[in-house]
mmCIF file of C-alpha atoms in Angstrom:
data_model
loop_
_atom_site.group_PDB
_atom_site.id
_atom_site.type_symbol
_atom_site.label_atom_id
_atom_site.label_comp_id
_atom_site.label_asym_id
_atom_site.label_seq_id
_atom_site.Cartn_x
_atom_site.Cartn_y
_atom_site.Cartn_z
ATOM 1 C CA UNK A 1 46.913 36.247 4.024
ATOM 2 C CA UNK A 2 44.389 37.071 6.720
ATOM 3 C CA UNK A 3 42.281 38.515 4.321
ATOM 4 C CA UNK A 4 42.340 35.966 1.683
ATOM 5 C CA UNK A 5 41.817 32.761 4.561
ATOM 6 C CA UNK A 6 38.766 35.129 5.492
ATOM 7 C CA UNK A 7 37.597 35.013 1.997
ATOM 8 C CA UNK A 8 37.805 31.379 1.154
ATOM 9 C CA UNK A 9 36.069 31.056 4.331
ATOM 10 C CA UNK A 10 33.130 33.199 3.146
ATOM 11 C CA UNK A 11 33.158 31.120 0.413
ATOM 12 C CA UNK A 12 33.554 27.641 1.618
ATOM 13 C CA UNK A 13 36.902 26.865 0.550
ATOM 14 C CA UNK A 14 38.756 26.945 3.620
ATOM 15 C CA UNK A 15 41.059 24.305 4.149
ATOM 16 C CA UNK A 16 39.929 21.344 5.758
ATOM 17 C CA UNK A 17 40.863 20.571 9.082
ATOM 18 C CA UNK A 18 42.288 16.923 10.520
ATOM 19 C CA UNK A 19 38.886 16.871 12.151
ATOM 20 C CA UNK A 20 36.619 17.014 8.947
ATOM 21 C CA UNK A 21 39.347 15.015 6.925
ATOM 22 C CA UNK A 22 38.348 12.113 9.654
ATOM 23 C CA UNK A 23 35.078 12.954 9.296
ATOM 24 C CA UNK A 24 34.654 12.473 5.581
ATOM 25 C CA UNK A 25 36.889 9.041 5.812
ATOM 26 C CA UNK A 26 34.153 6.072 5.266
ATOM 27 C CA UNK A 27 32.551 4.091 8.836
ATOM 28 C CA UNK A 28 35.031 1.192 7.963
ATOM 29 C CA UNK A 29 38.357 3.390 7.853
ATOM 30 C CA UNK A 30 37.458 5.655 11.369
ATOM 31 C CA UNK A 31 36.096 2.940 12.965
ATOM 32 C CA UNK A 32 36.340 -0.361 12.238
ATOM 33 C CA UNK A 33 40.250 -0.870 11.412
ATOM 34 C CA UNK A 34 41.120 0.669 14.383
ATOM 35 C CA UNK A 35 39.661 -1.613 16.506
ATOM 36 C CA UNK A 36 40.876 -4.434 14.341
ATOM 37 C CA UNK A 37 44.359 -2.794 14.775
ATOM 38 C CA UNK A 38 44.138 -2.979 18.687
ATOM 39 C CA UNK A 39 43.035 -6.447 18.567
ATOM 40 C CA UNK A 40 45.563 -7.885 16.617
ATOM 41 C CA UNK A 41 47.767 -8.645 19.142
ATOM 42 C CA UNK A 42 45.490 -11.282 20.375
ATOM 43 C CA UNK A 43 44.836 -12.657 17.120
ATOM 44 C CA UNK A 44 48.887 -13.363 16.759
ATOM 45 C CA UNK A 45 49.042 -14.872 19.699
ATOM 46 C CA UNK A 46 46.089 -17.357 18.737
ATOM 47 C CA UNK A 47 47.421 -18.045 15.155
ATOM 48 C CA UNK A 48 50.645 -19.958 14.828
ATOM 49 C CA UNK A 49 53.244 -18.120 13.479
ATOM 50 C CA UNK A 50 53.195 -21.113 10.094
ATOM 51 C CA UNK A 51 50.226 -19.919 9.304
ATOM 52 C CA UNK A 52 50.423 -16.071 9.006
ATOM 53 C CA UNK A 53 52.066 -16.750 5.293
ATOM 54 C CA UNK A 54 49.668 -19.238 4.140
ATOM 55 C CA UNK A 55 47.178 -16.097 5.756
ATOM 56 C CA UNK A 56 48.655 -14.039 3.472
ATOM 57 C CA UNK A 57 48.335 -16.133 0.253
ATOM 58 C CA UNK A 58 44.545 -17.075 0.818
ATOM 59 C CA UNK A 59 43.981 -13.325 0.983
ATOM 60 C CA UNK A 60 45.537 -12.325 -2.225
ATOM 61 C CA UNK A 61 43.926 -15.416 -4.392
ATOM 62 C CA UNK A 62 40.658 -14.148 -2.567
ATOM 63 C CA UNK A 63 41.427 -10.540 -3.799
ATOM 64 C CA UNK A 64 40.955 -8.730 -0.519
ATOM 65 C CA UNK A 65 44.712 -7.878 0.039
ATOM 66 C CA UNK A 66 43.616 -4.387 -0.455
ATOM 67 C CA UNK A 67 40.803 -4.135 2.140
ATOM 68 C CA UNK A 68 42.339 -6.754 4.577
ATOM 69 C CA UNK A 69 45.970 -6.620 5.838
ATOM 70 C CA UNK A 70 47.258 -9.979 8.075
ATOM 71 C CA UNK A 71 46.853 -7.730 10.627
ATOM 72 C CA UNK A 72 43.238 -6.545 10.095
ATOM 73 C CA UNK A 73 43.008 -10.516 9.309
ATOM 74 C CA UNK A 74 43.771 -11.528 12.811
ATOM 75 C CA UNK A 75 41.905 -8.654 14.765
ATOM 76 C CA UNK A 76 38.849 -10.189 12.680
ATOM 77 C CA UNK A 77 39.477 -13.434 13.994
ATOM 78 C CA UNK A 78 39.536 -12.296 17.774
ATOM 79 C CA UNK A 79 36.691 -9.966 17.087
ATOM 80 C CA UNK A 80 34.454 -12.609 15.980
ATOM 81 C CA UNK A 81 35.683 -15.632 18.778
ATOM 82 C CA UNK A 82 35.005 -12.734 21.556
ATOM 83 C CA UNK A 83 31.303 -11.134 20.072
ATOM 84 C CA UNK A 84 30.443 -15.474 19.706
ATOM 85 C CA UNK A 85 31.333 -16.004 22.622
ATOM 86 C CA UNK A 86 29.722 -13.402 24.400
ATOM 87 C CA UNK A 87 26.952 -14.046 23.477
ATOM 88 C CA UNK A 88 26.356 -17.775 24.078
ATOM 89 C CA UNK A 89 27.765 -16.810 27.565
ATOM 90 C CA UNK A 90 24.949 -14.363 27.847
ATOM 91 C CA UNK A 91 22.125 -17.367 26.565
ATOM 92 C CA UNK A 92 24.199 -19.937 29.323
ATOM 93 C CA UNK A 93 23.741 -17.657 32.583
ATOM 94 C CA UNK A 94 21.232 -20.143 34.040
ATOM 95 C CA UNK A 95 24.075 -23.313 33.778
ATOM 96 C CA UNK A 96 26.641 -23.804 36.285
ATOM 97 C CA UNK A 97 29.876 -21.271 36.152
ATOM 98 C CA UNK A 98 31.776 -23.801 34.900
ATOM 99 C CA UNK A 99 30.021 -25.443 32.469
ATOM 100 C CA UNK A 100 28.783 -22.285 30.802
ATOM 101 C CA UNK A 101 32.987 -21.146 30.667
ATOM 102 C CA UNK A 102 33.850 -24.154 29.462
ATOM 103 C CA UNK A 103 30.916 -23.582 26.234
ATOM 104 C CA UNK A 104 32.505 -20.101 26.238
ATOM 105 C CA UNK A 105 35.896 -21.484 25.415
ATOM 106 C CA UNK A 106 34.260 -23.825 22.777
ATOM 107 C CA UNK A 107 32.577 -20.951 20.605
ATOM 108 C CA UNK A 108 35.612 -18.874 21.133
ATOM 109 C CA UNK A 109 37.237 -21.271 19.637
ATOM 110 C CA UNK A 110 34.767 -22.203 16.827
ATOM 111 C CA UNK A 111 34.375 -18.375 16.248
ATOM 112 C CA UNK A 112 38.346 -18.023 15.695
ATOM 113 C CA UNK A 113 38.046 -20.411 12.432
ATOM 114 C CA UNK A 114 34.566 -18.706 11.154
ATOM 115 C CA UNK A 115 37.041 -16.004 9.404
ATOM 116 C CA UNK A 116 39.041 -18.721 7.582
ATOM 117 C CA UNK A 117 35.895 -20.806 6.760
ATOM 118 C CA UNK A 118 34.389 -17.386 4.432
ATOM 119 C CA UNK A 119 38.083 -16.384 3.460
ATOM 120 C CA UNK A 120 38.310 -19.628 1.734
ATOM 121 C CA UNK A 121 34.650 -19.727 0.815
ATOM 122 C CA UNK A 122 35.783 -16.390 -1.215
ATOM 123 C CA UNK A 123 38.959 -18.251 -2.523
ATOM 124 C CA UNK A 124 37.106 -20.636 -4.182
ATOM 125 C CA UNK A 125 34.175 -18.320 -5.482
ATOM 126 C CA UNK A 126 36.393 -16.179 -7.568
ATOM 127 C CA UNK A 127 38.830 -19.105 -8.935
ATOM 128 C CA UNK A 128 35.413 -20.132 -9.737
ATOM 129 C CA UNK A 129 34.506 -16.796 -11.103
ATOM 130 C CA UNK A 130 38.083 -16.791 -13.285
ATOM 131 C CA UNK A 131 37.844 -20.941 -14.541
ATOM 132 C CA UNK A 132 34.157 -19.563 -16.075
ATOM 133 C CA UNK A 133 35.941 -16.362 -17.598
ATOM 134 C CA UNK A 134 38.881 -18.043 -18.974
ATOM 135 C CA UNK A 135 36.852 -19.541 -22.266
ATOM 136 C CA UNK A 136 35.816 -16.197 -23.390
ATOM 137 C CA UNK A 137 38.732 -14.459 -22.733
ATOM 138 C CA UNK A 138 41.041 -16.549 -24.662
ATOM 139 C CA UNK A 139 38.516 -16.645 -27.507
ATOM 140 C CA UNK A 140 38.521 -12.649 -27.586
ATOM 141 C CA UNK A 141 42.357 -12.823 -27.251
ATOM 142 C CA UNK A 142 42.674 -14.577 -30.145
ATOM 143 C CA UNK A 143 40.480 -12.805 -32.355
ATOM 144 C CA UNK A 144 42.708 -9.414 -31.591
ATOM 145 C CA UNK A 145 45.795 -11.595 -32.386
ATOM 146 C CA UNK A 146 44.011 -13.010 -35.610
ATOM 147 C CA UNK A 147 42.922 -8.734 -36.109
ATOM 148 C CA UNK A 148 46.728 -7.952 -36.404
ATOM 149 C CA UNK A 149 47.243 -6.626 -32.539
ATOM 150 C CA UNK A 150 50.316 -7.582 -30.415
ATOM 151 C CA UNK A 151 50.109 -9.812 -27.296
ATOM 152 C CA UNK A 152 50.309 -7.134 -24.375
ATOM 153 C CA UNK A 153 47.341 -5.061 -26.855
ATOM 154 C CA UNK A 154 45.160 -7.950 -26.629
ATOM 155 C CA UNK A 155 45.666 -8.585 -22.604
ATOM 156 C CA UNK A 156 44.792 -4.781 -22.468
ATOM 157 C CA UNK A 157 41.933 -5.048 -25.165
ATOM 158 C CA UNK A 158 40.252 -8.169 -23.126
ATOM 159 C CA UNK A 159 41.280 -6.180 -19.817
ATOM 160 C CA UNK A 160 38.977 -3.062 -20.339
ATOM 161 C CA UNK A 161 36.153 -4.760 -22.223
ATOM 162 C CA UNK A 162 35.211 -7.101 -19.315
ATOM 163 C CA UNK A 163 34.627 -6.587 -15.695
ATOM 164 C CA UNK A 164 35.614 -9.635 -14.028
ATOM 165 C CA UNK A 165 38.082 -11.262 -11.961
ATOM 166 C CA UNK A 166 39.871 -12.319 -14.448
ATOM 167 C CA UNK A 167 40.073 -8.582 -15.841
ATOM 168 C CA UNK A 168 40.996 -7.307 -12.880
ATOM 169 C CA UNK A 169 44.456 -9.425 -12.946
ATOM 170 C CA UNK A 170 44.842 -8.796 -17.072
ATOM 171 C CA UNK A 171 45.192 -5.591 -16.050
ATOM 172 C CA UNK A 172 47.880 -5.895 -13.176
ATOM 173 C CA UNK A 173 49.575 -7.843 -16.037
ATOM 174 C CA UNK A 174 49.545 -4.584 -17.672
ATOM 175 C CA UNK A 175 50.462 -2.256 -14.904
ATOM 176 C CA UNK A 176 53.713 -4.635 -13.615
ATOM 177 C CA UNK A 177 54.474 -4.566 -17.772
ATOM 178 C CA UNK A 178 54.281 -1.145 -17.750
ATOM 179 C CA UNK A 179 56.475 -0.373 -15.551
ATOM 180 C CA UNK A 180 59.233 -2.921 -16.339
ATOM 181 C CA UNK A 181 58.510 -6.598 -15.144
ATOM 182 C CA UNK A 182 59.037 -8.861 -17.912
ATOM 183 C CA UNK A 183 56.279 -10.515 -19.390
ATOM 184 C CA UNK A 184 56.932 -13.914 -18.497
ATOM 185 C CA UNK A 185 57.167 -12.762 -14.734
ATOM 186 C CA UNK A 186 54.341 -11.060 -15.004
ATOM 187 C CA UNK A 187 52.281 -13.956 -16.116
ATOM 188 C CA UNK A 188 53.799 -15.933 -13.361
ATOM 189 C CA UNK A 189 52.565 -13.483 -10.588
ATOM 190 C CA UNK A 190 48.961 -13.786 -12.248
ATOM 191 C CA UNK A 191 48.916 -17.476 -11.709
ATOM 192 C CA UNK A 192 50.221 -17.297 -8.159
ATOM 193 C CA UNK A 193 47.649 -14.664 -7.079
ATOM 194 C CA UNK A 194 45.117 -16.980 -8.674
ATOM 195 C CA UNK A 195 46.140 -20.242 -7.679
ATOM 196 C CA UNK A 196 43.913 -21.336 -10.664
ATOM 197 C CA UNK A 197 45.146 -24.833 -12.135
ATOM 198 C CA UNK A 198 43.695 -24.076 -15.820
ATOM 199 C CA UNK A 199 45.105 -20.792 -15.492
ATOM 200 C CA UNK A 200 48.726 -21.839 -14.509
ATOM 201 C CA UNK A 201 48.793 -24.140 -16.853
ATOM 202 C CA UNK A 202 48.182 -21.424 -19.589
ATOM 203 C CA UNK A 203 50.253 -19.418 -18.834
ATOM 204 C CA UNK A 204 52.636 -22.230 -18.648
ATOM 205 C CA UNK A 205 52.212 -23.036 -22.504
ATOM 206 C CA UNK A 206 52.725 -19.120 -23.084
ATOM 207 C CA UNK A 207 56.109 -18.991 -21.615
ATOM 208 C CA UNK A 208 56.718 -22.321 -23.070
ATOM 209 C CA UNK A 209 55.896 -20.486 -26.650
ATOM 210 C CA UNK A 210 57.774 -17.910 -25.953
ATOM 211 C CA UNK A 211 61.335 -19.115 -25.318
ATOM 212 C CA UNK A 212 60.900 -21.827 -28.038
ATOM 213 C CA UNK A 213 59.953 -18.848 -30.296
ATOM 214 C CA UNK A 214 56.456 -20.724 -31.201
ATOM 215 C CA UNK A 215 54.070 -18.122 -33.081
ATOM 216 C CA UNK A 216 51.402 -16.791 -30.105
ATOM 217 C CA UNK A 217 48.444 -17.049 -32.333
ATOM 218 C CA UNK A 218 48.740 -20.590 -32.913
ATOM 219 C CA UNK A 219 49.418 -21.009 -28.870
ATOM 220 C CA UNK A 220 45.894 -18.907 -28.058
ATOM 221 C CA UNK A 221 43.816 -20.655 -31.155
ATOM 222 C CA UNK A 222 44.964 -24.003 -28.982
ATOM 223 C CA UNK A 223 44.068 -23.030 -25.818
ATOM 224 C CA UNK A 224 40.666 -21.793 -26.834
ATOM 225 C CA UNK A 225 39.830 -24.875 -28.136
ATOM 226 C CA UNK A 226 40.969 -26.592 -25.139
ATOM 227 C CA UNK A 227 39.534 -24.762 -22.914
ATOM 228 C CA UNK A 228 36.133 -24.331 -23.948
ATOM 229 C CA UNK A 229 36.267 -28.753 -24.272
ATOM 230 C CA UNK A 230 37.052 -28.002 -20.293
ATOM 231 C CA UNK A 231 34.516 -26.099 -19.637
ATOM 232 C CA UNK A 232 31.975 -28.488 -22.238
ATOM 233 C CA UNK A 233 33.502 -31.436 -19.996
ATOM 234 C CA UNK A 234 32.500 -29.394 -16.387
ATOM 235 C CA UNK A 235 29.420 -28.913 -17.590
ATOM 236 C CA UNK A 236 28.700 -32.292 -18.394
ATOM 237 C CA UNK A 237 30.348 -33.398 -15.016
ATOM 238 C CA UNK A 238 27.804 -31.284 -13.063
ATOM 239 C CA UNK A 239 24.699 -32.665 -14.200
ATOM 240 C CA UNK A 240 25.848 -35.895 -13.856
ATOM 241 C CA UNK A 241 26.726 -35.135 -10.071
ATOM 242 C CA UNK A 242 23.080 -32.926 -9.907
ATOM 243 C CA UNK A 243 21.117 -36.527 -8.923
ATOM 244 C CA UNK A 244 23.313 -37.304 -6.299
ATOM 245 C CA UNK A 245 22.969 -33.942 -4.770
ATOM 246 C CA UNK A 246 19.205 -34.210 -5.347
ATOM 247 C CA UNK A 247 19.245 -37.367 -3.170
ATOM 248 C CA UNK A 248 19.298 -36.330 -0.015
ATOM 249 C CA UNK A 249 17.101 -33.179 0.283
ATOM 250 C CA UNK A 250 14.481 -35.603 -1.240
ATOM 251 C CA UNK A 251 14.649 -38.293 0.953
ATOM 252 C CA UNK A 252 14.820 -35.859 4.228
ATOM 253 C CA UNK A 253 12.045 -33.531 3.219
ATOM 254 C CA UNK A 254 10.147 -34.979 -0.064
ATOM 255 C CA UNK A 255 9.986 -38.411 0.876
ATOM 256 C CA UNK A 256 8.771 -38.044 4.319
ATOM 257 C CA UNK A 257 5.844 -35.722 3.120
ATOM 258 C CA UNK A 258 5.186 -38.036 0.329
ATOM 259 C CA UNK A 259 4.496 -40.997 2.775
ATOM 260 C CA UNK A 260 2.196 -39.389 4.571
ATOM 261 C CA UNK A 261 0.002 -37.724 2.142
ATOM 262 C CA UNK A 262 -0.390 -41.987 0.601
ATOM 263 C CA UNK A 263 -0.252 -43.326 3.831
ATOM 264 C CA UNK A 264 -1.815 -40.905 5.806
ATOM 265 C CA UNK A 265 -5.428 -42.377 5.402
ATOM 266 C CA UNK A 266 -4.459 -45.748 5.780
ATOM 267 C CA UNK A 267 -3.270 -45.465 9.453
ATOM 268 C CA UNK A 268 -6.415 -45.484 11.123
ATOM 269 C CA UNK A 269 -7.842 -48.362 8.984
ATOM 270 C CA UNK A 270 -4.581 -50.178 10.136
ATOM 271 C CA UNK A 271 -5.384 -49.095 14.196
ATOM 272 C CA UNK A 272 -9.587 -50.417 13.753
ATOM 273 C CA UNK A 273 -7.706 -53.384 12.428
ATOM 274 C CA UNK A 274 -4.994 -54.332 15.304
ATOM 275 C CA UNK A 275 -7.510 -53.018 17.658
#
């Protein structure tokens, strides 16, 4: 045994020690979590105990359940109210003591809900990302149904030709079919994790179709149609929204510069003539 350790030494396959196996784990994993981990104590504390589900939820519609925990979630929160602190404390060391604790507090405070603010920033950017998807998925779908394949066949077809949100959850349809949640259940757990109103309410129409035993090609040649008039109708509604948007960058930064580049010349006539 000696012998043959000595030899995979020589040749560089010994076996890895707990040392190098750390080592070789990514910045994030050695590092990072485990200081989240030790601070999230102090993140439970400062988060009411209502809100650790509702945590939960926003972090599985935003898709990060599998890089953030509640846990991580929290330490984050702390993490960020302490470093914001900090450092306005450090910028306030010429106030009084107690005013410059008392700003302290403040961005403590207003660091705490920075986390939330980008968790539900990412919430809304990919139910954006799977309302835009949902067209062209359902068209593909359909055209496998029309080709002859079976329902699950074209969730997996449209799965592994795209790389999208939307994809991404075809696929857990897949997996949780695979290994024995029905299909209607399945489809229910995609619109939770979604929490996407177009997608809940297809999925809705599907299990509808199902139990009254109404043919799923008709069902996805529907909702294609309907759902590409949605996103025809979106479209539409942004550009008519795009002026009033427009509105106020122009009249705080256009408008000003406008008035002085006409009226700019004028003002001195205007002083030689109230002089």
């Amino acid at each position: 045994n000696q012998a043959m350790a000595k030899a995979m030494t020589n040749r560089g396959l010994a076996t890895p020690t707990l040392r190098t196996s750390e080592l070789a784990k990514p910045w994030r994993d050695r590092v990072f979590k485990p200081m989240l981990g030790r601070l999230t104590g102090f993140g439970r504390l400062l988060t009411p105990a209502r809100n650790l589900e509702q945590l939960q939820r926003e972090l599985i519609m935003a898709g990060l359940v599998s890089q953030f925990s509640v846990t991580d979630f929290l330490g984050l929160r702390f993490l960020v109210g302490t470093v914001v602190s900090a450092l306005v404390l450090i910028t306030s060391l010429d106030r009084p003591v107690p005013s410059a604790i008392l700003i302290a507090f403040a961005t403590f405070m207003v660091g705490l809900y920075v986390p939330n603010l980008w968790l539900r920033s990412r919430v809304r950017e990919r139910q954006n990302q799977i309302t835009r998807a949902m067209p062209d998925a359902l068209d593909m779908m359909s055209i496998c149904v029309d080709a002859g394949l079976g329902f699950e066949a074209a969730i997996q077809k449209v799965a592994m030709h795209s790389d999208n949100e939307l994809s991404l959850e075809m696929r857990r349809v897949i997996s949780e079919i695979r290994v024995g949640v029905t299909r209607s259940n399945a489809l229910r757990h995609m619109a939770e994790r979604t929490g996407v109103a177009d997608l809940a309410n297809f999925v809705a129409v599907l299990i509808q179709a199902d139990q009254l035993g109404i043919s799923i090609r008709t069902v996805l040649h529907t909702q294609a149609d309907q759902m590409r008039l949605r996103r025809r109708q979106r479209a539409q509604e942004a550009a008519q929204k795009a002026p009033l948007k427009m509105l106020f960058p122009m009249t705080l930064f256009i408008f000003p510069a406008m008035f002085v580049v006409i009226l700019g010349p004028a003002i001195p006539r205007f002083m030689e003539f109230f002089h």
